[in-house]
Amino acid sequence: MTEYLEIEAAMTQTGLRLVLSEGMPGPWGEAAKGIFHAKGIPFKRVRQQPGLENPELLEWTGHANAPIAIYDEEKPCTVWTEILQLAERIQPAPALVPTRADQRALMFGLSHELCGEMGLGWCRRLELIDETFKMMPEGSPGREVPERLAERYGYQADRVETATRRILEIVDLFATQIRSQKSRGSRFLVGDRVSAVDIYWAAFAGLLRPLPEPLCGIPDYLRRLYTSKSPELIKLAEPDLFAHRDFIYNEYMETPLRL
C-alpha cells in the first residue's frame, strides 16, 4: 500500500514533499513523479483527495489541487514548469532540459502542448468532465464532484468540440515528431537523450490509453473513462507513440504505478 503523509504531518517535514491525488494516475502528478524518479530525487508523498475541497491543503499551500511540490521552506511549486525547474536545481544531473537553445525551445514548446492550458491534458479533462455529466444527470448522487471540477477548470459544453479537435492536432504533431526522430536514429522526442517532454508524453498518454492492469491498478470505471473512444485518435498514436510511452516508463519512470 502506498504511504501518504497527511497535511498536518507533511507541514512539519523538511526536504521534498509532493502532493498527489490518492488513487488517481493524474497526468500532471505522474509527470512530476516521473521527473523526480528519472533524476533520482527522493520525495515524500502527501495525500490530496481528488475532486474534494481539501481545506487543509488550501490553507497550507494556497491551492487545493495536485500536484504541488514543496521543498524545505520554499514557496510551493504548482505549475509544471516550476516543478521541472525545481528538480533541475535540486539535482542538475541527469539534465532533463536540453542545453542547446533550439532543442530547449522545442522541448518546452512540445511540453506546453501536453501540459499547458488548452493542451492535451487540459482538453482531455474537458472531455472527461463532459462524459461524466452525461453518465450522471443533474441531481445524481456524487455529481457535486464533477461540478466542482467543471467550475475549477472552466468547463462549458460548447468548448468540448474545440477541445476534441485540439487533441487530434496535438497527437498528430507528436506522431510526426517521433517519426522524424526515428528516421534520424533517435529514440527520444527531442535530441538524442531523454528530456522532460518524453516523460510528459508518457504520463499524458495515460489519458488516451492507461498502462495495462499489472502496471496501473485502477478501477474498471476509471480505466473505461480514461480510454479514448476515438478510433482516429488511437490510429494516430499507434504504434509509435504508445511504444514510446512504454519505453520511457520502463527505462525512466516508476512501474508499477504507486497510486
Coordinates of N, CA, C and O in Angstrom, one line a residue, residues 3-152:
E3 N 2.3 4.7 0.8 CA 2.3 5.5 2.1 C 2.2 7.0 1.8 O 3.0 7.6 1.0
Y4 N 1.2 7.6 2.4 CA 1.0 9.1 2.2 C 1.0 9.8 3.6 O 0.6 9.2 4.6
L5 N 1.6 11.0 3.6 CA 1.5 11.8 4.7 C 0.2 12.6 4.7 O -0.2 13.0 3.6
E6 N -0.4 12.8 5.9 CA -1.4 13.8 6.0 C -0.9 15.2 6.0 O 0.3 15.4 6.3
I7 N -1.7 16.2 5.7 CA -1.2 17.5 5.6 C -0.5 18.0 6.9 O 0.6 18.6 6.8
E8 N -1.1 17.7 8.0 CA -0.5 18.2 9.3 C 0.9 17.7 9.5 O 1.8 18.4 9.9
A9 N 1.1 16.4 9.2 CA 2.4 15.8 9.3 C 3.4 16.3 8.3 O 4.5 16.6 8.5
A10 N 2.9 16.5 7.0 CA 3.7 17.0 6.0 C 4.3 18.4 6.3 O 5.4 18.7 5.9
M11 N 3.5 19.2 6.9 CA 3.9 20.6 7.2 C 5.1 20.6 8.2 O 5.9 21.6 8.2
T12 N 5.3 19.6 9.0 CA 6.4 19.5 9.9 C 7.7 18.9 9.3 O 8.8 19.0 9.9
Q13 N 7.6 18.4 8.1 CA 8.7 17.7 7.5 C 9.6 18.7 6.7 O 9.2 19.9 6.4
T14 N 10.9 18.3 6.4 CA 11.7 19.1 5.5 C 12.0 18.2 4.3 O 11.5 17.2 4.1
G15 N 12.8 18.8 3.4 CA 13.1 18.1 2.1 C 12.0 18.3 1.1 O 11.2 19.2 1.2
L16 N 11.9 17.3 0.2 CA 10.9 17.4 -0.9 C 9.6 16.7 -0.5 O 9.7 15.5 -0.2
R17 N 8.5 17.3 -0.6 CA 7.2 16.7 -0.4 C 6.4 17.0 -1.6 O 6.4 18.1 -2.2
L18 N 5.7 15.9 -2.1 CA 4.9 16.0 -3.4 C 3.5 15.7 -3.1 O 3.2 14.5 -2.7
V19 N 2.6 16.6 -3.2 CA 1.2 16.4 -3.0 C 0.6 15.8 -4.3 O 0.8 16.3 -5.4
L20 N 0.0 14.6 -4.1 CA -0.6 13.8 -5.2 C -2.0 13.4 -4.9 O -2.4 13.2 -3.8
S21 N -2.8 13.2 -6.0 CA -4.1 12.7 -5.9 C -4.1 11.2 -5.6 O -3.8 10.4 -6.4
E22 N -4.6 10.9 -4.4 CA -4.5 9.5 -4.0 C -5.4 8.6 -4.9 O -6.5 8.9 -5.1
G23 N -4.8 7.5 -5.4 CA -5.6 6.5 -6.2 C -5.8 6.9 -7.6 O -6.4 6.1 -8.3
M24 N -5.2 8.0 -8.1 CA -5.5 8.5 -9.4 C -4.2 8.6 -10.2 O -3.2 9.2 -9.7
P25 N -4.1 8.1 -11.4 CA -3.0 8.3 -12.3 C -3.1 9.7 -13.0 O -3.0 9.7 -14.3
G26 N -3.3 10.7 -12.3 CA -3.4 12.0 -13.0 C -2.2 12.4 -13.7 O -1.1 12.2 -13.2
P27 N -2.3 12.9 -14.9 CA -1.1 13.0 -15.8 C -0.1 14.1 -15.2 O 1.1 13.9 -15.3
W28 N -0.6 15.2 -14.6 CA 0.4 16.1 -14.1 C 1.1 15.5 -12.9 O 2.3 15.8 -12.7
G29 N 0.4 14.8 -12.1 CA 1.1 14.1 -10.9 C 2.0 13.0 -11.4 O 3.1 12.9 -10.9
E30 N 1.6 12.2 -12.4 CA 2.5 11.2 -12.9 C 3.8 11.8 -13.5 O 4.9 11.3 -13.4
A31 N 3.6 12.9 -14.2 CA 4.7 13.6 -14.8 C 5.7 14.1 -13.7 O 6.9 14.0 -13.8
A32 N 5.1 14.7 -12.6 CA 6.0 15.2 -11.5 C 6.8 14.0 -10.9 O 8.0 14.1 -10.7
K33 N 6.1 12.9 -10.6 CA 6.7 11.8 -10.1 C 7.8 11.3 -11.0 O 8.9 10.9 -10.6
G34 N 7.5 11.3 -12.3 CA 8.5 10.8 -13.3 C 9.7 11.6 -13.4 O 10.8 11.1 -13.5
I35 N 9.5 13.0 -13.3 CA 10.7 13.9 -13.3 C 11.6 13.6 -12.2 O 12.8 13.4 -12.3
F36 N 11.0 13.5 -10.9 CA 11.9 13.2 -9.8 C 12.5 11.8 -9.8 O 13.6 11.6 -9.4
H37 N 11.7 10.8 -10.3 CA 12.2 9.5 -10.4 C 13.4 9.4 -11.3 O 14.4 8.8 -11.0
A38 N 13.3 10.0 -12.5 CA 14.3 10.0 -13.5 C 15.6 10.6 -13.0 O 16.7 10.2 -13.4
K39 N 15.5 11.6 -12.1 CA 16.7 12.3 -11.6 C 17.1 11.7 -10.3 O 18.1 12.2 -9.7
G40 N 16.5 10.7 -9.8 CA 16.9 10.1 -8.5 C 16.7 10.9 -7.3 O 17.4 10.9 -6.3
I41 N 15.6 11.8 -7.3 CA 15.3 12.7 -6.2 C 14.3 12.0 -5.3 O 13.1 11.9 -5.8
P42 N 14.6 11.7 -4.1 CA 13.5 11.1 -3.2 C 12.5 12.2 -2.8 O 12.9 13.4 -2.6
F43 N 11.3 11.8 -2.5 CA 10.3 12.7 -2.0 C 9.3 11.9 -1.2 O 9.1 10.7 -1.3
K44 N 8.6 12.7 -0.3 CA 7.5 12.1 0.5 C 6.2 12.5 -0.2 O 6.0 13.6 -0.6
R45 N 5.3 11.5 -0.2 CA 4.0 11.7 -0.8 C 3.0 12.3 0.2 O 3.0 11.8 1.3
V46 N 2.3 13.3 -0.3 CA 1.3 13.9 0.6 C -0.1 13.7 0.0 O -0.3 13.9 -1.2
R47 N -1.1 13.3 0.8 CA -2.4 13.0 0.3 C -3.2 14.2 -0.1 O -3.4 15.1 0.7
Q48 N -3.8 14.2 -1.3 CA -4.8 15.1 -1.8 C -6.0 14.3 -2.2 O -5.8 13.2 -2.8
Q49 N -7.2 14.7 -1.8 CA -8.4 14.0 -2.1 C -8.9 14.5 -3.5 O -9.4 15.7 -3.5
P50 N -8.9 13.8 -4.6 CA -9.2 14.3 -5.9 C -10.7 14.7 -5.9 O -11.6 14.0 -5.5
G51 N -10.9 16.0 -6.4 CA -12.2 16.5 -6.6 C -12.9 17.1 -5.4 O -14.0 17.6 -5.5
L52 N -12.2 17.0 -4.2 CA -12.8 17.5 -3.0 C -12.2 18.9 -2.7 O -11.3 19.3 -3.4
E53 N -12.7 19.5 -1.6 CA -12.3 20.9 -1.3 C -10.9 21.0 -0.7 O -10.2 22.0 -0.8
N54 N -10.4 19.9 0.0 CA -9.1 19.9 0.6 C -8.7 21.2 1.4 O -7.7 21.8 1.0
P55 N -9.5 21.6 2.4 CA -9.3 22.8 3.0 C -7.9 23.0 3.7 O -7.3 24.0 3.7
E56 N -7.4 21.9 4.3 CA -6.1 21.9 5.0 C -5.0 22.2 4.0 O -4.1 22.9 4.3
L57 N -5.1 21.5 2.8 CA -4.1 21.7 1.8 C -4.2 23.2 1.3 O -3.1 23.8 1.0
L58 N -5.4 23.7 1.1 CA -5.6 25.1 0.6 C -5.0 26.1 1.6 O -4.3 27.0 1.2
E59 N -5.2 25.8 2.9 CA -4.6 26.7 3.9 C -3.1 26.7 3.9 O -2.4 27.7 4.1
W60 N -2.5 25.5 3.7 CA -1.0 25.3 3.7 C -0.4 25.9 2.5 O 0.6 26.7 2.6
T61 N -0.9 25.6 1.3 CA -0.2 26.0 0.1 C -0.9 27.1 -0.7 O -0.2 27.6 -1.7
G62 N -2.1 27.4 -0.4 CA -2.9 28.3 -1.2 C -3.5 27.7 -2.4 O -4.1 28.3 -3.2
H63 N -3.4 26.3 -2.5 CA -4.0 25.6 -3.6 C -4.7 24.3 -3.1 O -4.2 23.7 -2.1
A64 N -5.7 23.9 -3.8 CA -6.5 22.7 -3.4 C -6.3 21.5 -4.3 O -6.7 20.4 -4.0
N65 N -5.5 21.7 -5.4 CA -5.4 20.7 -6.4 C -4.0 20.0 -6.2 O -3.2 20.3 -5.3
A66 N -3.7 19.1 -7.2 CA -2.4 18.4 -7.2 C -1.9 18.3 -8.6 O -2.7 18.4 -9.5
P67 N -0.6 18.2 -8.8 CA 0.5 18.0 -7.8 C 0.9 19.4 -7.3 O 0.8 20.4 -8.0
I68 N 1.5 19.4 -6.2 CA 2.2 20.5 -5.6 C 3.5 20.0 -5.0 O 3.5 19.0 -4.3
A69 N 4.6 20.6 -5.3 CA 5.9 20.2 -4.8 C 6.4 21.3 -3.8 O 6.4 22.5 -4.1
I70 N 6.7 20.9 -2.6 CA 7.2 21.8 -1.6 C 8.6 21.3 -1.1 O 8.7 20.2 -0.7
Y71 N 9.5 22.2 -1.3 CA 10.9 21.9 -0.9 C 11.4 22.7 0.3 O 11.4 23.9 0.2
D72 N 11.6 22.1 1.4 CA 12.0 22.7 2.6 C 11.0 23.8 2.9 O 9.8 23.6 2.9
E73 N 11.4 25.1 3.1 CA 10.5 26.2 3.4 C 10.2 27.0 2.2 O 9.7 28.2 2.4
E74 N 10.6 26.6 1.0 CA 10.4 27.4 -0.2 C 8.9 27.5 -0.5 O 8.1 26.7 -0.1
K75 N 8.6 28.4 -1.4 CA 7.3 28.6 -1.9 C 6.8 27.3 -2.7 O 7.6 26.8 -3.4
P76 N 5.6 26.9 -2.5 CA 5.1 25.7 -3.2 C 5.1 25.9 -4.7 O 4.8 27.0 -5.2
C77 N 5.5 24.8 -5.4 CA 5.5 24.8 -6.8 C 4.3 24.1 -7.3 O 4.1 22.9 -7.0
T78 N 3.4 24.8 -8.1 CA 2.2 24.2 -8.6 C 2.1 24.0 -10.1 O 1.3 23.3 -10.6
V79 N 2.9 24.8 -10.8 CA 2.9 24.7 -12.3 C 4.0 23.7 -12.8 O 5.0 23.6 -12.2
W80 N 3.7 23.0 -13.9 CA 4.6 22.0 -14.4 C 6.0 22.6 -14.6 O 7.0 21.9 -14.4
T81 N 6.1 23.8 -15.1 CA 7.4 24.4 -15.4 C 8.1 24.6 -14.1 O 9.4 24.4 -14.0
E82 N 7.4 25.0 -13.0 CA 8.1 25.3 -11.7 C 8.6 24.0 -11.1 O 9.7 24.0 -10.6
I83 N 7.8 22.9 -11.3 CA 8.2 21.6 -10.7 C 9.5 21.1 -11.5 O 10.4 20.6 -10.8
L84 N 9.5 21.3 -12.8 CA 10.6 20.8 -13.6 C 11.9 21.6 -13.2 O 13.0 21.1 -13.0
Q85 N 11.8 23.0 -13.1 CA 12.9 23.8 -12.7 C 13.4 23.5 -11.3 O 14.6 23.5 -11.0
L86 N 12.5 23.2 -10.4 CA 12.9 22.8 -9.1 C 13.7 21.5 -9.1 O 14.8 21.4 -8.5
A87 N 13.3 20.5 -9.9 CA 14.0 19.3 -10.0 C 15.4 19.5 -10.6 O 16.4 18.9 -10.1
E88 N 15.5 20.4 -11.6 CA 16.8 20.7 -12.2 C 17.7 21.3 -11.2 O 18.9 21.1 -11.3
R89 N 17.2 22.1 -10.3 CA 18.0 22.8 -9.3 C 18.5 21.9 -8.2 O 19.6 21.9 -7.8
I90 N 17.5 21.0 -7.8 CA 17.9 20.1 -6.7 C 19.0 19.1 -7.2 O 19.9 18.8 -6.5
Q91 N 18.8 18.6 -8.4 CA 19.7 17.5 -8.9 C 19.9 17.9 -10.4 O 19.2 17.4 -11.2
P92 N 21.0 18.6 -10.7 CA 21.2 19.0 -12.1 C 21.5 17.9 -13.0 O 21.2 18.0 -14.2
A93 N 22.0 16.8 -12.6 CA 22.3 15.6 -13.5 C 21.5 14.4 -13.0 O 21.4 14.1 -11.8
P94 N 20.9 13.7 -14.0 CA 20.9 14.0 -15.4 C 19.9 15.1 -15.7 O 18.8 15.2 -15.2
A95 N 20.4 16.0 -16.6 CA 19.6 17.1 -17.0 C 18.4 16.6 -17.9 O 18.6 15.8 -18.8
L96 N 17.2 17.2 -17.6 CA 16.0 16.9 -18.4 C 15.6 18.1 -19.3 O 14.6 18.0 -20.0
V97 N 16.4 19.1 -19.2 CA 16.2 20.3 -20.0 C 17.4 20.4 -20.9 O 18.5 20.5 -20.4
P98 N 17.3 20.4 -22.2 CA 18.4 20.4 -23.1 C 19.2 21.7 -22.9 O 18.7 22.8 -22.6
T99 N 20.5 21.6 -23.2 CA 21.4 22.8 -23.1 C 21.4 23.6 -24.3 O 21.6 24.8 -24.3
R100 N 21.2 23.0 -25.5 CA 21.1 23.7 -26.7 C 19.8 24.5 -26.8 O 18.7 24.0 -26.5
A101 N 19.9 25.8 -27.2 CA 18.8 26.7 -27.2 C 17.6 26.2 -28.1 O 16.5 26.2 -27.7
D102 N 18.0 25.7 -29.3 CA 17.0 25.3 -30.2 C 16.2 24.0 -29.7 O 15.0 23.9 -29.8
Q103 N 17.0 23.1 -29.1 CA 16.3 21.9 -28.6 C 15.5 22.3 -27.3 O 14.4 21.7 -27.1
R104 N 16.0 23.2 -26.5 CA 15.3 23.6 -25.3 C 14.0 24.3 -25.7 O 12.9 24.0 -25.1
A105 N 14.0 25.1 -26.7 CA 12.8 25.8 -27.2 C 11.8 24.8 -27.7 O 10.6 24.9 -27.4
L106 N 12.3 23.8 -28.5 CA 11.4 22.8 -29.0 C 10.8 21.9 -27.9 O 9.6 21.6 -27.8
M107 N 11.6 21.6 -26.9 CA 11.2 20.7 -25.8 C 10.1 21.4 -25.0 O 9.0 20.8 -24.7
F108 N 10.3 22.7 -24.7 CA 9.3 23.4 -23.9 C 8.0 23.7 -24.7 O 6.9 23.6 -24.2
G109 N 8.2 23.9 -26.0 CA 7.0 24.1 -26.9 C 6.2 22.8 -26.9 O 4.9 22.9 -26.8
L110 N 6.8 21.7 -27.2 CA 6.1 20.4 -27.2 C 5.4 20.1 -25.8 O 4.3 19.7 -25.8
S111 N 6.2 20.4 -24.8 CA 5.7 20.1 -23.4 C 4.4 20.9 -23.2 O 3.5 20.5 -22.5
H112 N 4.4 22.2 -23.6 CA 3.2 23.0 -23.4 C 2.0 22.5 -24.1 O 0.9 22.6 -23.6
E113 N 2.2 21.8 -25.3 CA 1.1 21.2 -26.0 C 0.5 20.0 -25.2 O -0.6 19.6 -25.5
L114 N 1.2 19.5 -24.2 CA 0.7 18.5 -23.4 C 0.2 19.0 -22.1 O -0.9 18.7 -21.6
C115 N 1.0 19.9 -21.4 CA 0.8 20.2 -20.0 C 0.1 21.6 -19.8 O -0.5 21.8 -18.8
G116 N 0.1 22.5 -20.8 CA -0.3 23.8 -20.7 C -1.8 24.0 -20.9 O -2.5 23.0 -21.2
E117 N -2.3 25.2 -20.7 CA -3.7 25.5 -20.9 C -4.1 25.2 -22.3 O -3.4 25.6 -23.2
M118 N -5.2 24.5 -22.5 CA -5.7 24.0 -23.8 C -4.8 23.1 -24.5 O -4.8 22.9 -25.7
G119 N -3.9 22.5 -23.7 CA -3.0 21.4 -24.2 C -3.8 20.1 -24.1 O -5.0 20.0 -23.8
L120 N -3.1 19.0 -24.4 CA -3.7 17.6 -24.4 C -4.4 17.3 -23.1 O -5.6 16.9 -23.0
G121 N -3.7 17.5 -22.0 CA -4.3 17.2 -20.7 C -5.5 18.1 -20.3 O -6.5 17.6 -19.9
W122 N -5.4 19.4 -20.6 CA -6.5 20.3 -20.3 C -7.7 19.9 -21.2 O -8.8 19.8 -20.6
C123 N -7.5 19.7 -22.5 CA -8.6 19.4 -23.4 C -9.2 18.0 -23.1 O -10.5 17.9 -23.1
R124 N -8.4 17.1 -22.7 CA -8.9 15.7 -22.4 C -9.7 15.8 -21.1 O -10.7 15.1 -21.0
R125 N -9.3 16.7 -20.2 CA -10.0 16.8 -18.9 C -11.4 17.4 -19.2 O -12.4 16.9 -18.6
L126 N -11.5 18.3 -20.1 CA -12.9 18.8 -20.5 C -13.7 17.7 -21.1 O -14.9 17.6 -20.8
E127 N -13.1 16.9 -21.9 CA -13.9 15.7 -22.5 C -14.4 14.8 -21.3 O -15.5 14.3 -21.4
L128 N -13.5 14.5 -20.4 CA -13.8 13.6 -19.3 C -15.0 14.2 -18.4 O -15.8 13.4 -18.0
I129 N -14.9 15.5 -18.1 CA -16.0 16.1 -17.4 C -17.3 16.0 -18.1 O -18.3 15.7 -17.6
D130 N -17.2 16.2 -19.5 CA -18.4 16.1 -20.3 C -19.0 14.7 -20.3 O -20.2 14.5 -20.1
E131 N -18.1 13.7 -20.4 CA -18.6 12.3 -20.4 C -19.2 12.0 -19.0 O -20.2 11.3 -18.9
T132 N -18.6 12.5 -17.9 CA -19.1 12.2 -16.6 C -20.5 12.8 -16.4 O -21.4 12.2 -15.9
F133 N -20.7 14.1 -16.9 CA -22.0 14.7 -16.8 C -23.1 13.9 -17.6 O -24.2 13.8 -17.1
K134 N -22.7 13.3 -18.7 CA -23.6 12.5 -19.5 C -24.0 11.2 -18.7 O -25.1 10.7 -18.9
M135 N -23.1 10.7 -18.0 CA -23.4 9.5 -17.2 C -24.1 9.8 -15.9 O -24.7 8.9 -15.3
M136 N -24.0 11.0 -15.4 CA -24.5 11.4 -14.1 C -25.4 12.7 -14.4 O -25.0 13.8 -14.2
P137 N -26.7 12.4 -14.7 CA -27.6 13.6 -14.9 C -27.7 14.5 -13.7 O -27.4 14.0 -12.6
E138 N -28.2 15.7 -13.9 CA -28.3 16.6 -12.8 C -29.2 16.0 -11.7 O -30.2 15.4 -11.9
G139 N -28.7 16.1 -10.5 CA -29.4 15.6 -9.3 C -28.8 14.2 -8.9 O -29.2 13.7 -7.9
S140 N -27.9 13.6 -9.7 CA -27.4 12.3 -9.4 C -26.5 12.4 -8.2 O -25.8 13.4 -8.0
P141 N -26.5 11.3 -7.3 CA -25.6 11.3 -6.2 C -24.1 11.4 -6.6 O -23.7 10.8 -7.6
G142 N -23.3 12.3 -6.0 CA -21.9 12.4 -6.3 C -21.7 13.4 -7.4 O -20.5 13.7 -7.8
R143 N -22.7 14.0 -8.0 CA -22.5 14.9 -9.1 C -21.8 16.2 -8.7 O -21.2 16.9 -9.5
E144 N -21.8 16.5 -7.4 CA -21.1 17.7 -6.9 C -19.6 17.7 -7.2 O -19.0 18.7 -7.4
V145 N -19.0 16.5 -7.3 CA -17.6 16.4 -7.6 C -17.2 16.9 -9.0 O -16.4 17.8 -9.2
P146 N -17.9 16.3 -10.1 CA -17.6 16.8 -11.4 C -18.0 18.3 -11.6 O -17.4 19.0 -12.3
E147 N -19.1 18.7 -10.8 CA -19.5 20.1 -10.9 C -18.4 21.0 -10.4 O -18.1 22.1 -10.9
R148 N -17.8 20.6 -9.3 CA -16.7 21.3 -8.7 C -15.5 21.4 -9.7 O -14.9 22.5 -9.9
L149 N -15.2 20.3 -10.3 CA -14.1 20.2 -11.3 C -14.4 21.1 -12.5 O -13.6 21.8 -13.1
A150 N -15.7 21.1 -12.9 CA -16.1 21.9 -14.1 C -15.9 23.4 -13.8 O -15.4 24.1 -14.7
E151 N -16.3 23.8 -12.6 CA -16.1 25.2 -12.3 C -14.6 25.5 -12.2 O -14.2 26.6 -12.6
R152 N -13.8 24.6 -11.6 CA -12.4 24.9 -11.4 C -11.7 25.0 -12.7 O -10.7 25.8 -12.8

